[in-house]
JSON list of C-alpha atoms and ligand atoms in Angstrom, two decimals:
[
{"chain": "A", "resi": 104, "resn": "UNK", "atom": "CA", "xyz": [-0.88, 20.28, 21.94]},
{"chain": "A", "resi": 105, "resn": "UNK", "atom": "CA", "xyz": [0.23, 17.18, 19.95]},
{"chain": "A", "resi": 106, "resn": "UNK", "atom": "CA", "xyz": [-2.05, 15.38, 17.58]},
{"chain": "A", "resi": 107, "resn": "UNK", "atom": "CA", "xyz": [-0.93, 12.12, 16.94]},
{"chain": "A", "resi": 108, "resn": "UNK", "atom": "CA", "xyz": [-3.08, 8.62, 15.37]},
{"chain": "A", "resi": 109, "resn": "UNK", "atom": "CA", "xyz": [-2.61, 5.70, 17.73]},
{"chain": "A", "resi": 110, "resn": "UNK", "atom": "CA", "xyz": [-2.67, 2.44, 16.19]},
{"chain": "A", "resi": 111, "resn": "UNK", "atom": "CA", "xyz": [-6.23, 0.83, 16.99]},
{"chain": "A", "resi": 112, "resn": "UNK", "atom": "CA", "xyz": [-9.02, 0.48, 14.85]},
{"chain": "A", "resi": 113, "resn": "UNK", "atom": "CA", "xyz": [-12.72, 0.58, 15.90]},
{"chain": "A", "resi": 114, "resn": "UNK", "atom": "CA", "xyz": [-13.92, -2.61, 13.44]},
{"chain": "A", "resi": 115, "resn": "UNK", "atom": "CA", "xyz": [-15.74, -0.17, 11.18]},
{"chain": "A", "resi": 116, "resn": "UNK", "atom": "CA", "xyz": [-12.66, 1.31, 8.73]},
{"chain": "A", "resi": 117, "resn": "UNK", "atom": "CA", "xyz": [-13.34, 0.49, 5.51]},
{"chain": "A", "resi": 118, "resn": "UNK", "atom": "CA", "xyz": [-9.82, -0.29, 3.60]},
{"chain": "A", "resi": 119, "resn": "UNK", "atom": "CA", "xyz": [-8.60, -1.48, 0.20]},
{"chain": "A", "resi": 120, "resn": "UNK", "atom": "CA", "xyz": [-5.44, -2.52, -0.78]},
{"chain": "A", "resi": 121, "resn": "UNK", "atom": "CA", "xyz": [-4.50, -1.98, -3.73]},
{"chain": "A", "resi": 122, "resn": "UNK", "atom": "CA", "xyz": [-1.77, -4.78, -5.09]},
{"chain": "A", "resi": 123, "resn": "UNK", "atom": "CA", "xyz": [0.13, -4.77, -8.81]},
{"chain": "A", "resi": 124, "resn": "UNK", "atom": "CA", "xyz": [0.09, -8.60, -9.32]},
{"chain": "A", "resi": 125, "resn": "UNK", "atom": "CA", "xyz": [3.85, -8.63, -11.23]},
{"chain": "A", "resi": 126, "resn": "UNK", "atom": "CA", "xyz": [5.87, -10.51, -9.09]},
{"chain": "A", "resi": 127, "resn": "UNK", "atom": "CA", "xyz": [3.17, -12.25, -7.37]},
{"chain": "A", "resi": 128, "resn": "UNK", "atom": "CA", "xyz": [5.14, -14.33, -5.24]},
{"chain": "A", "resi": 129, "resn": "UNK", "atom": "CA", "xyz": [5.89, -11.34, -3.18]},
{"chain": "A", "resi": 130, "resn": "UNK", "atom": "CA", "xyz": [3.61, -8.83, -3.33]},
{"chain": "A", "resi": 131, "resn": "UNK", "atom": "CA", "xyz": [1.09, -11.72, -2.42]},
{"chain": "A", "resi": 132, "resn": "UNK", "atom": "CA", "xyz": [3.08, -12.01, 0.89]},
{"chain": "A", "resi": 133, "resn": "UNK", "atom": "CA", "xyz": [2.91, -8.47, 0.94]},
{"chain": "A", "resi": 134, "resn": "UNK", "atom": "CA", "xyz": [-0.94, -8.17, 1.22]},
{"chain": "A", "resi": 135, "resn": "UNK", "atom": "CA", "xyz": [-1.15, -10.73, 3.58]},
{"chain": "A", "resi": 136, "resn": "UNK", "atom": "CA", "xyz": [1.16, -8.83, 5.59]},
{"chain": "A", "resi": 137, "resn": "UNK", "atom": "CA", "xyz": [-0.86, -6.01, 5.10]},
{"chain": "A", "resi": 138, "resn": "UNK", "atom": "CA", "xyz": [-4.20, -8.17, 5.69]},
{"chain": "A", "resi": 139, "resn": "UNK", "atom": "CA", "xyz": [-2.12, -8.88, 9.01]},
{"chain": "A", "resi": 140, "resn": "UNK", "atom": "CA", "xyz": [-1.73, -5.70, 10.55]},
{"chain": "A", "resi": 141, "resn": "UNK", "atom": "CA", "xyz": [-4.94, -4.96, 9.90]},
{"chain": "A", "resi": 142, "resn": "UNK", "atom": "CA", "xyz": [-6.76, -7.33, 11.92]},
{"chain": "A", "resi": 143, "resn": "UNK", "atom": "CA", "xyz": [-4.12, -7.07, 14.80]},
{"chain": "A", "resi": 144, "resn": "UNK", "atom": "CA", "xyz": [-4.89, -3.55, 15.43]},
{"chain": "A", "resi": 145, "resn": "UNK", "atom": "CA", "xyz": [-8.64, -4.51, 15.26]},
{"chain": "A", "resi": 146, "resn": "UNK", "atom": "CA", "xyz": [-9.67, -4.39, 11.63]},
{"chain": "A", "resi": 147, "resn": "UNK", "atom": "CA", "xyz": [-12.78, -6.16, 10.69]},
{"chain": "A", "resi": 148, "resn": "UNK", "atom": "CA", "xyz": [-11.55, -8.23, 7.19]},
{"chain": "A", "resi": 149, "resn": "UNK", "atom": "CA", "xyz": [-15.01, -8.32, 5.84]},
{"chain": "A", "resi": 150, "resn": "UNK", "atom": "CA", "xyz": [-13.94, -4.58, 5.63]},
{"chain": "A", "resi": 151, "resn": "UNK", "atom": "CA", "xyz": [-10.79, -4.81, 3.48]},
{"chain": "A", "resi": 152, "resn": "UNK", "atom": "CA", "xyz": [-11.28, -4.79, -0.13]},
{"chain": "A", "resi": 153, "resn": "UNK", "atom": "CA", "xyz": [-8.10, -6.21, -2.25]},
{"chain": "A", "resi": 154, "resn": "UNK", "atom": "CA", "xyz": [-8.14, -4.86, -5.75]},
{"chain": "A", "resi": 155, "resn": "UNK", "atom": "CA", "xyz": [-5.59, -6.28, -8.39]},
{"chain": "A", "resi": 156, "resn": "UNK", "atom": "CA", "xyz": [-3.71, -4.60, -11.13]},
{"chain": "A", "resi": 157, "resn": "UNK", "atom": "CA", "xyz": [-1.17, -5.74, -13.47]},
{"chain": "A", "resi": 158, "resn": "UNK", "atom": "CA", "xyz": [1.94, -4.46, -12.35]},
{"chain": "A", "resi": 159, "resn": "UNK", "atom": "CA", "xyz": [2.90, -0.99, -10.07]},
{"chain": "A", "resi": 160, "resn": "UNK", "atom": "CA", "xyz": [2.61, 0.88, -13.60]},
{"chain": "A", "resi": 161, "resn": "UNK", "atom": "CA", "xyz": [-1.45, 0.86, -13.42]},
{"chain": "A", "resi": 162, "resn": "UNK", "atom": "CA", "xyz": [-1.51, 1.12, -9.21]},
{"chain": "A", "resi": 163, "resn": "UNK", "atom": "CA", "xyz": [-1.69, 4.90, -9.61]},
{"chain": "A", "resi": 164, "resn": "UNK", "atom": "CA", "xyz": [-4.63, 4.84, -11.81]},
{"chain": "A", "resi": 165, "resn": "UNK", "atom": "CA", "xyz": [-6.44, 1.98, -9.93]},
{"chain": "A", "resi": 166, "resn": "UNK", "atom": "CA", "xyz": [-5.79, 4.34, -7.04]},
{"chain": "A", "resi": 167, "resn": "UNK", "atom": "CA", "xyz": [-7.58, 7.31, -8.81]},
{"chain": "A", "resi": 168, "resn": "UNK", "atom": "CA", "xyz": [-10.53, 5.43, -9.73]},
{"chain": "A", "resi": 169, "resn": "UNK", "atom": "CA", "xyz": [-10.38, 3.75, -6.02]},
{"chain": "A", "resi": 170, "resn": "UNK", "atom": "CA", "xyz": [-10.23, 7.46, -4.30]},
{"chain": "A", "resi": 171, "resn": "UNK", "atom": "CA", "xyz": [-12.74, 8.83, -6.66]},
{"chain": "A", "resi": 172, "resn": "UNK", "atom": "CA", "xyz": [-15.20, 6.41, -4.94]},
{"chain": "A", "resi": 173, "resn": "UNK", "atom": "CA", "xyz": [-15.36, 7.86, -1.40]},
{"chain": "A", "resi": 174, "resn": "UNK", "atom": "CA", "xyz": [-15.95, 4.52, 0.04]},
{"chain": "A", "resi": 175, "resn": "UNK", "atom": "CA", "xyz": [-12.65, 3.91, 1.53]},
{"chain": "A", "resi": 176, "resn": "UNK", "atom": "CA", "xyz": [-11.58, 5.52, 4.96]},
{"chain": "A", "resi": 177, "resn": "UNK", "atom": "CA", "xyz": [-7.92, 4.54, 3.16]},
{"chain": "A", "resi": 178, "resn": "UNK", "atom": "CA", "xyz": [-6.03, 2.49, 1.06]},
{"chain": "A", "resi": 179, "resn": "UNK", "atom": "CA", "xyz": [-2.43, 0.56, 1.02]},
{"chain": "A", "resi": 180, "resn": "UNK", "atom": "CA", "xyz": [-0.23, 0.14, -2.31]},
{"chain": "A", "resi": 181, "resn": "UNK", "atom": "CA", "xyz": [1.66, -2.60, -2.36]},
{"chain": "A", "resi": 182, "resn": "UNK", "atom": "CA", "xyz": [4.06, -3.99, -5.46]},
{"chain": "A", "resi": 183, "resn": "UNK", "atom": "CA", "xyz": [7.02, -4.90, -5.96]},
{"chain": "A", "resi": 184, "resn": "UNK", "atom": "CA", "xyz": [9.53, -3.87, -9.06]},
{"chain": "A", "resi": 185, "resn": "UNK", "atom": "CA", "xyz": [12.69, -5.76, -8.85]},
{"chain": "A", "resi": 186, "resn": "UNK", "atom": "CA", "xyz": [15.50, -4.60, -11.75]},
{"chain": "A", "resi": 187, "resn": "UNK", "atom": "CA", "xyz": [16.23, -6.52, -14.63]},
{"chain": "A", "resi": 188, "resn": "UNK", "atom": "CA", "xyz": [19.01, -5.73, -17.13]},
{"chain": "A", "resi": 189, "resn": "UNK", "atom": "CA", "xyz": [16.88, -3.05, -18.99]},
{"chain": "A", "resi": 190, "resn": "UNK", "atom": "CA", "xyz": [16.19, 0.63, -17.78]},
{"chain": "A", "resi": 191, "resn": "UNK", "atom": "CA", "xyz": [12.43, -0.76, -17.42]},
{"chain": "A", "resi": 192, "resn": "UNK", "atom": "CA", "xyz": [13.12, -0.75, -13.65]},
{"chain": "A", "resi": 193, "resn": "UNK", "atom": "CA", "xyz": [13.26, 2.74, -13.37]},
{"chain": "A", "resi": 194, "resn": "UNK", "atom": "CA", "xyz": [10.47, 4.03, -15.27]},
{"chain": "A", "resi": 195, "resn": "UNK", "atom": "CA", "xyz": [7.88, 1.84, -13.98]},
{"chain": "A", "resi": 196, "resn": "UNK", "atom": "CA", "xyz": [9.05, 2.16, -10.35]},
{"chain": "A", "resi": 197, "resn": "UNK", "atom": "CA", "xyz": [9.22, 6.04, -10.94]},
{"chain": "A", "resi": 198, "resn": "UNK", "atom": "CA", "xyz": [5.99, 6.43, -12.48]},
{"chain": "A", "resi": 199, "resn": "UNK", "atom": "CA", "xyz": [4.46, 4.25, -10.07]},
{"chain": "A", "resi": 200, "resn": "UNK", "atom": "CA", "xyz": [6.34, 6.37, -7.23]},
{"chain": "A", "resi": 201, "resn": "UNK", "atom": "CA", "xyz": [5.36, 9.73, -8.64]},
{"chain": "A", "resi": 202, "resn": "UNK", "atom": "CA", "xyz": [1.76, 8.31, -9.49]},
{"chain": "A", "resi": 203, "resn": "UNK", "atom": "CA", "xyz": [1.02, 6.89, -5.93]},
{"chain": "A", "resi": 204, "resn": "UNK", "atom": "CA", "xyz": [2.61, 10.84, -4.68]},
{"chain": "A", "resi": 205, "resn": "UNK", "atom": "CA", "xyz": [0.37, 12.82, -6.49]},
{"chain": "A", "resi": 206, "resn": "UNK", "atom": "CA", "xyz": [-2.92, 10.71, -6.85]},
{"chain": "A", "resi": 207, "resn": "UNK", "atom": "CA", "xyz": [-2.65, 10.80, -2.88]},
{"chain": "A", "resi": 208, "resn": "UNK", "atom": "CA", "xyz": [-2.00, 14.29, -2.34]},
{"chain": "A", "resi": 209, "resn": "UNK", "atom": "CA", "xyz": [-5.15, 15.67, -4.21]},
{"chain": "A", "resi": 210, "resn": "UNK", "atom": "CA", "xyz": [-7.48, 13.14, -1.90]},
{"chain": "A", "resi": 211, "resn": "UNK", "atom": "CA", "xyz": [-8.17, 13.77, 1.92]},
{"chain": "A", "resi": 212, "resn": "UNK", "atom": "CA", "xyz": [-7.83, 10.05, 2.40]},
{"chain": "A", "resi": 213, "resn": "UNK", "atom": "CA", "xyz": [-4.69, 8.46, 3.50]},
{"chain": "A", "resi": 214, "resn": "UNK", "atom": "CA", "xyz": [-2.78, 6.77, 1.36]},
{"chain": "A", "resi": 215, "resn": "UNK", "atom": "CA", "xyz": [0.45, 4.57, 2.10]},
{"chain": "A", "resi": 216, "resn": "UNK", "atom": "CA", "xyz": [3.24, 3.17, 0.32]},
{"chain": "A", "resi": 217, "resn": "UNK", "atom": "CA", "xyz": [4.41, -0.57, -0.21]},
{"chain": "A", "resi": 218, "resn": "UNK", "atom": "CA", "xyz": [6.10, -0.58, -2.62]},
{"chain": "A", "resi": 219, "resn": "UNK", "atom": "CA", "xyz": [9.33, -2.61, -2.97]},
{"chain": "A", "resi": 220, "resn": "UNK", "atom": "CA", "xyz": [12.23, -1.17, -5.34]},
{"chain": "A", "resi": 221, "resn": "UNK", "atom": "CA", "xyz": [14.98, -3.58, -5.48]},
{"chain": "A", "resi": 222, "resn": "UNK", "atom": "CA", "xyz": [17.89, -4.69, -7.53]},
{"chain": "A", "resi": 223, "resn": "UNK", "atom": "CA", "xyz": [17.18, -8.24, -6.25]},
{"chain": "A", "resi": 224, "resn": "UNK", "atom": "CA", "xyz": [14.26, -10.81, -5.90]},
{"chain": "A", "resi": 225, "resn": "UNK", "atom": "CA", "xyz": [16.31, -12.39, -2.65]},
{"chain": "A", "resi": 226, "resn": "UNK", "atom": "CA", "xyz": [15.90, -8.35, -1.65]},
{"chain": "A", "resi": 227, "resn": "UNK", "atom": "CA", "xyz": [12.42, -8.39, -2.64]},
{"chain": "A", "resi": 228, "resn": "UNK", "atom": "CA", "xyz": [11.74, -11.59, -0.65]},
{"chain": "A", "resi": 229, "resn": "UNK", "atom": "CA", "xyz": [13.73, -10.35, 2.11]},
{"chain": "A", "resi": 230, "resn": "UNK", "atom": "CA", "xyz": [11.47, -7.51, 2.92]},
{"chain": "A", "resi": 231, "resn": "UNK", "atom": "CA", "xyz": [8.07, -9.39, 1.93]},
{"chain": "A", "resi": 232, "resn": "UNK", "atom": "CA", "xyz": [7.84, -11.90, 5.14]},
{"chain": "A", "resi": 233, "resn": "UNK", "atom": "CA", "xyz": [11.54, -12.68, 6.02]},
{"chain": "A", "resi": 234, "resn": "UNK", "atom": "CA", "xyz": [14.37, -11.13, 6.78]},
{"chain": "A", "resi": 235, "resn": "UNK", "atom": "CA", "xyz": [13.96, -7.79, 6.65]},
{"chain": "A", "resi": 236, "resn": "UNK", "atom": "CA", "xyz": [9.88, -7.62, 7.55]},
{"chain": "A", "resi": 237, "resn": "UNK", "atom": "CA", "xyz": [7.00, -6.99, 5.42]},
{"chain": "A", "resi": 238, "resn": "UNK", "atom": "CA", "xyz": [6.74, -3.81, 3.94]},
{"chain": "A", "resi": 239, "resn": "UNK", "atom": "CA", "xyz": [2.96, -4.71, 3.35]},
{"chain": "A", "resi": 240, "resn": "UNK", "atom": "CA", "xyz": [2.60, -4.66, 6.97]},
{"chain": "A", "resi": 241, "resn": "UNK", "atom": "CA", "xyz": [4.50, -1.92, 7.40]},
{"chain": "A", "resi": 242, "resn": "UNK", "atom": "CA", "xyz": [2.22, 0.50, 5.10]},
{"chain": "A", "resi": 243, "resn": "UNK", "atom": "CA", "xyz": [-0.61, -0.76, 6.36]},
{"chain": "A", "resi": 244, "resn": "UNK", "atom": "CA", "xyz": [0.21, -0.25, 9.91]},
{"chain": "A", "resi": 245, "resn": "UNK", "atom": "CA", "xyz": [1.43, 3.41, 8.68]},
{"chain": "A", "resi": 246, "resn": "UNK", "atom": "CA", "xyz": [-2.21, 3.94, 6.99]},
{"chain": "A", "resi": 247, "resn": "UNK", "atom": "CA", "xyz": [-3.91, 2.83, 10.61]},
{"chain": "A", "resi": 248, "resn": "UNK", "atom": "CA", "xyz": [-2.04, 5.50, 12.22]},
{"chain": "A", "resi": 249, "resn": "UNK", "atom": "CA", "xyz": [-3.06, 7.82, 9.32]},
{"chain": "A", "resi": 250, "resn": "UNK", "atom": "CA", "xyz": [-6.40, 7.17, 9.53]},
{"chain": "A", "resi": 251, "resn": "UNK", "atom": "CA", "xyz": [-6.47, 7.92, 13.24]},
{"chain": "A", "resi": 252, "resn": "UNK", "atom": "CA", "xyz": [-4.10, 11.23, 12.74]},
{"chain": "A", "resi": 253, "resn": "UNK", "atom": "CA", "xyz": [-6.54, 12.68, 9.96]},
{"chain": "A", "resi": 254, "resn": "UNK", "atom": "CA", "xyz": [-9.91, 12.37, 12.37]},
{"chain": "A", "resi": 255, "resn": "UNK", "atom": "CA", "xyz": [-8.18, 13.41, 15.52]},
{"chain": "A", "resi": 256, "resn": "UNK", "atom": "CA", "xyz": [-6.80, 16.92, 13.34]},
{"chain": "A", "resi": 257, "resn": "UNK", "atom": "CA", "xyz": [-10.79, 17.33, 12.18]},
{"chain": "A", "resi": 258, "resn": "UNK", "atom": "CA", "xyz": [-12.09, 17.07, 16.56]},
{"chain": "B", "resi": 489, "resn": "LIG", "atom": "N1", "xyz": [5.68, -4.34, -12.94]},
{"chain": "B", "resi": 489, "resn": "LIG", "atom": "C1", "xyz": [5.96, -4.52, -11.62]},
{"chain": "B", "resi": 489, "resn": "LIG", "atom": "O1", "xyz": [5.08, -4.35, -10.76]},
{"chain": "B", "resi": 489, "resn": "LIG", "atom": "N2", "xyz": [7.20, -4.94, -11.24]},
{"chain": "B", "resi": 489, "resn": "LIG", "atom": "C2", "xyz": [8.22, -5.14, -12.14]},
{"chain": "B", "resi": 489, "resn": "LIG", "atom": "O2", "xyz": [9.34, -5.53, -11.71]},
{"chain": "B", "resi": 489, "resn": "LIG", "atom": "C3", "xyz": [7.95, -4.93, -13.52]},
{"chain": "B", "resi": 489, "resn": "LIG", "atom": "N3", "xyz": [8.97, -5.16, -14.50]},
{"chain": "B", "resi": 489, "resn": "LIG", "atom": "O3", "xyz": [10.15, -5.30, -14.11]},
{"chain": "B", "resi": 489, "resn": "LIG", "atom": "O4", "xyz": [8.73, -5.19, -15.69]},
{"chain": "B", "resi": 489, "resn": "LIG", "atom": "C4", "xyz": [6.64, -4.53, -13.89]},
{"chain": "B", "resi": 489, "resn": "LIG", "atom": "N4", "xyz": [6.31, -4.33, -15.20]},
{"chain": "B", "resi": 489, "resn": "LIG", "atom": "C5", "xyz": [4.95, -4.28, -15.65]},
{"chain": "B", "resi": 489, "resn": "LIG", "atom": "C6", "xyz": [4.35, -2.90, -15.58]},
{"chain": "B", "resi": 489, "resn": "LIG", "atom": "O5", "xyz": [4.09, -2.52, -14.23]},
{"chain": "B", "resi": 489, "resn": "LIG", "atom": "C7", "xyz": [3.00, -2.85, -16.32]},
{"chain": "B", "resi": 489, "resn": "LIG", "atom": "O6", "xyz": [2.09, -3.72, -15.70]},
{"chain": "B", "resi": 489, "resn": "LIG", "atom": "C8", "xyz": [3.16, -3.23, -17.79]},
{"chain": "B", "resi": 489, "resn": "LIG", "atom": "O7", "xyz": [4.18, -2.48, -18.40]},
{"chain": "B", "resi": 489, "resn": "LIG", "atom": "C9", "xyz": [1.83, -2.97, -18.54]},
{"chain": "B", "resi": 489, "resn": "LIG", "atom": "O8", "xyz": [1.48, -1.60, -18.50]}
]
């Protein structure tokens, strides 16, 4: 037997999206994308909750706090870190990384990831709407599927 999640909602999922505000210009076309895919595949938006953080350093604790709840059937992080000439870059996209990894694996909730590492804010924009898609939609088209894998393992 397979067990798969298909991609449709039911109108009832509650969902939050969790979005480090640091390079707002794109990770605010990255919730929308998100916000997107979620009413496509039959999300209800007066279900969606969009909770705002700083920057992708504090998404892993905003996620804790956000799982500890239990009222979310799942929840999207989206950010974006884009490399400057420091090694900032690489400790607050690898804490955020490793954060968003670990918070999510001690949850039964699904959790995705949308977060953009680049060494470019023409690569950042690229993949927030353009180019190159919108990883916001992207995770939170991965969470639907999630959602739907996670009850159809518990029939
Ligand atoms: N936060 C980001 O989300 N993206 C970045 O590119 C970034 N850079 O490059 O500095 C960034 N820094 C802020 C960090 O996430 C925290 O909000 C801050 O350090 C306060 O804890």
């Amino acid at each position: 037997m397979i067990i798969e999640g298909n991609l449709s909602l039911k109108g009832d999922e509650k969902v939050a999206v969790i979005n480090g505000r640091f390079n707002h210009i794109v990770t605010d076309r990255l919730v929308e994308g998100a916000k997107d895919s979620f009413e496509r595949h039959g999300g209800n938006s007066a279900n969606l909750d969009l909770i705002l953080v700083p920057g992708a350093f504090e998404i892993p604790m905003a996620l804790k706090k956000v799982l500890a709840t239990k009222k979310y059937d799942g929840v999207v992080c989206v950010g974006a870190v884009i490399r400057g000439a420091t090694p900032h870059f690489d400790y607050v996209s690898a804490e955020a990384t490793k954060g968003i990894a670990s918070v999510s694996l001690e949850n039964n909730i699904p959790v995705t990831y949308g977060l953009l590492t680049t060494d470019t804010i023409e690569q950042a924009i690229e993949r927030s709407g353009s180019k190159v898609g919108n990883k916001g939609f992207e995770a939170m088209t991965g969470l639907i599927e999630m959602m739907n894998l996670f009850q159809n393992i518990e029939k």
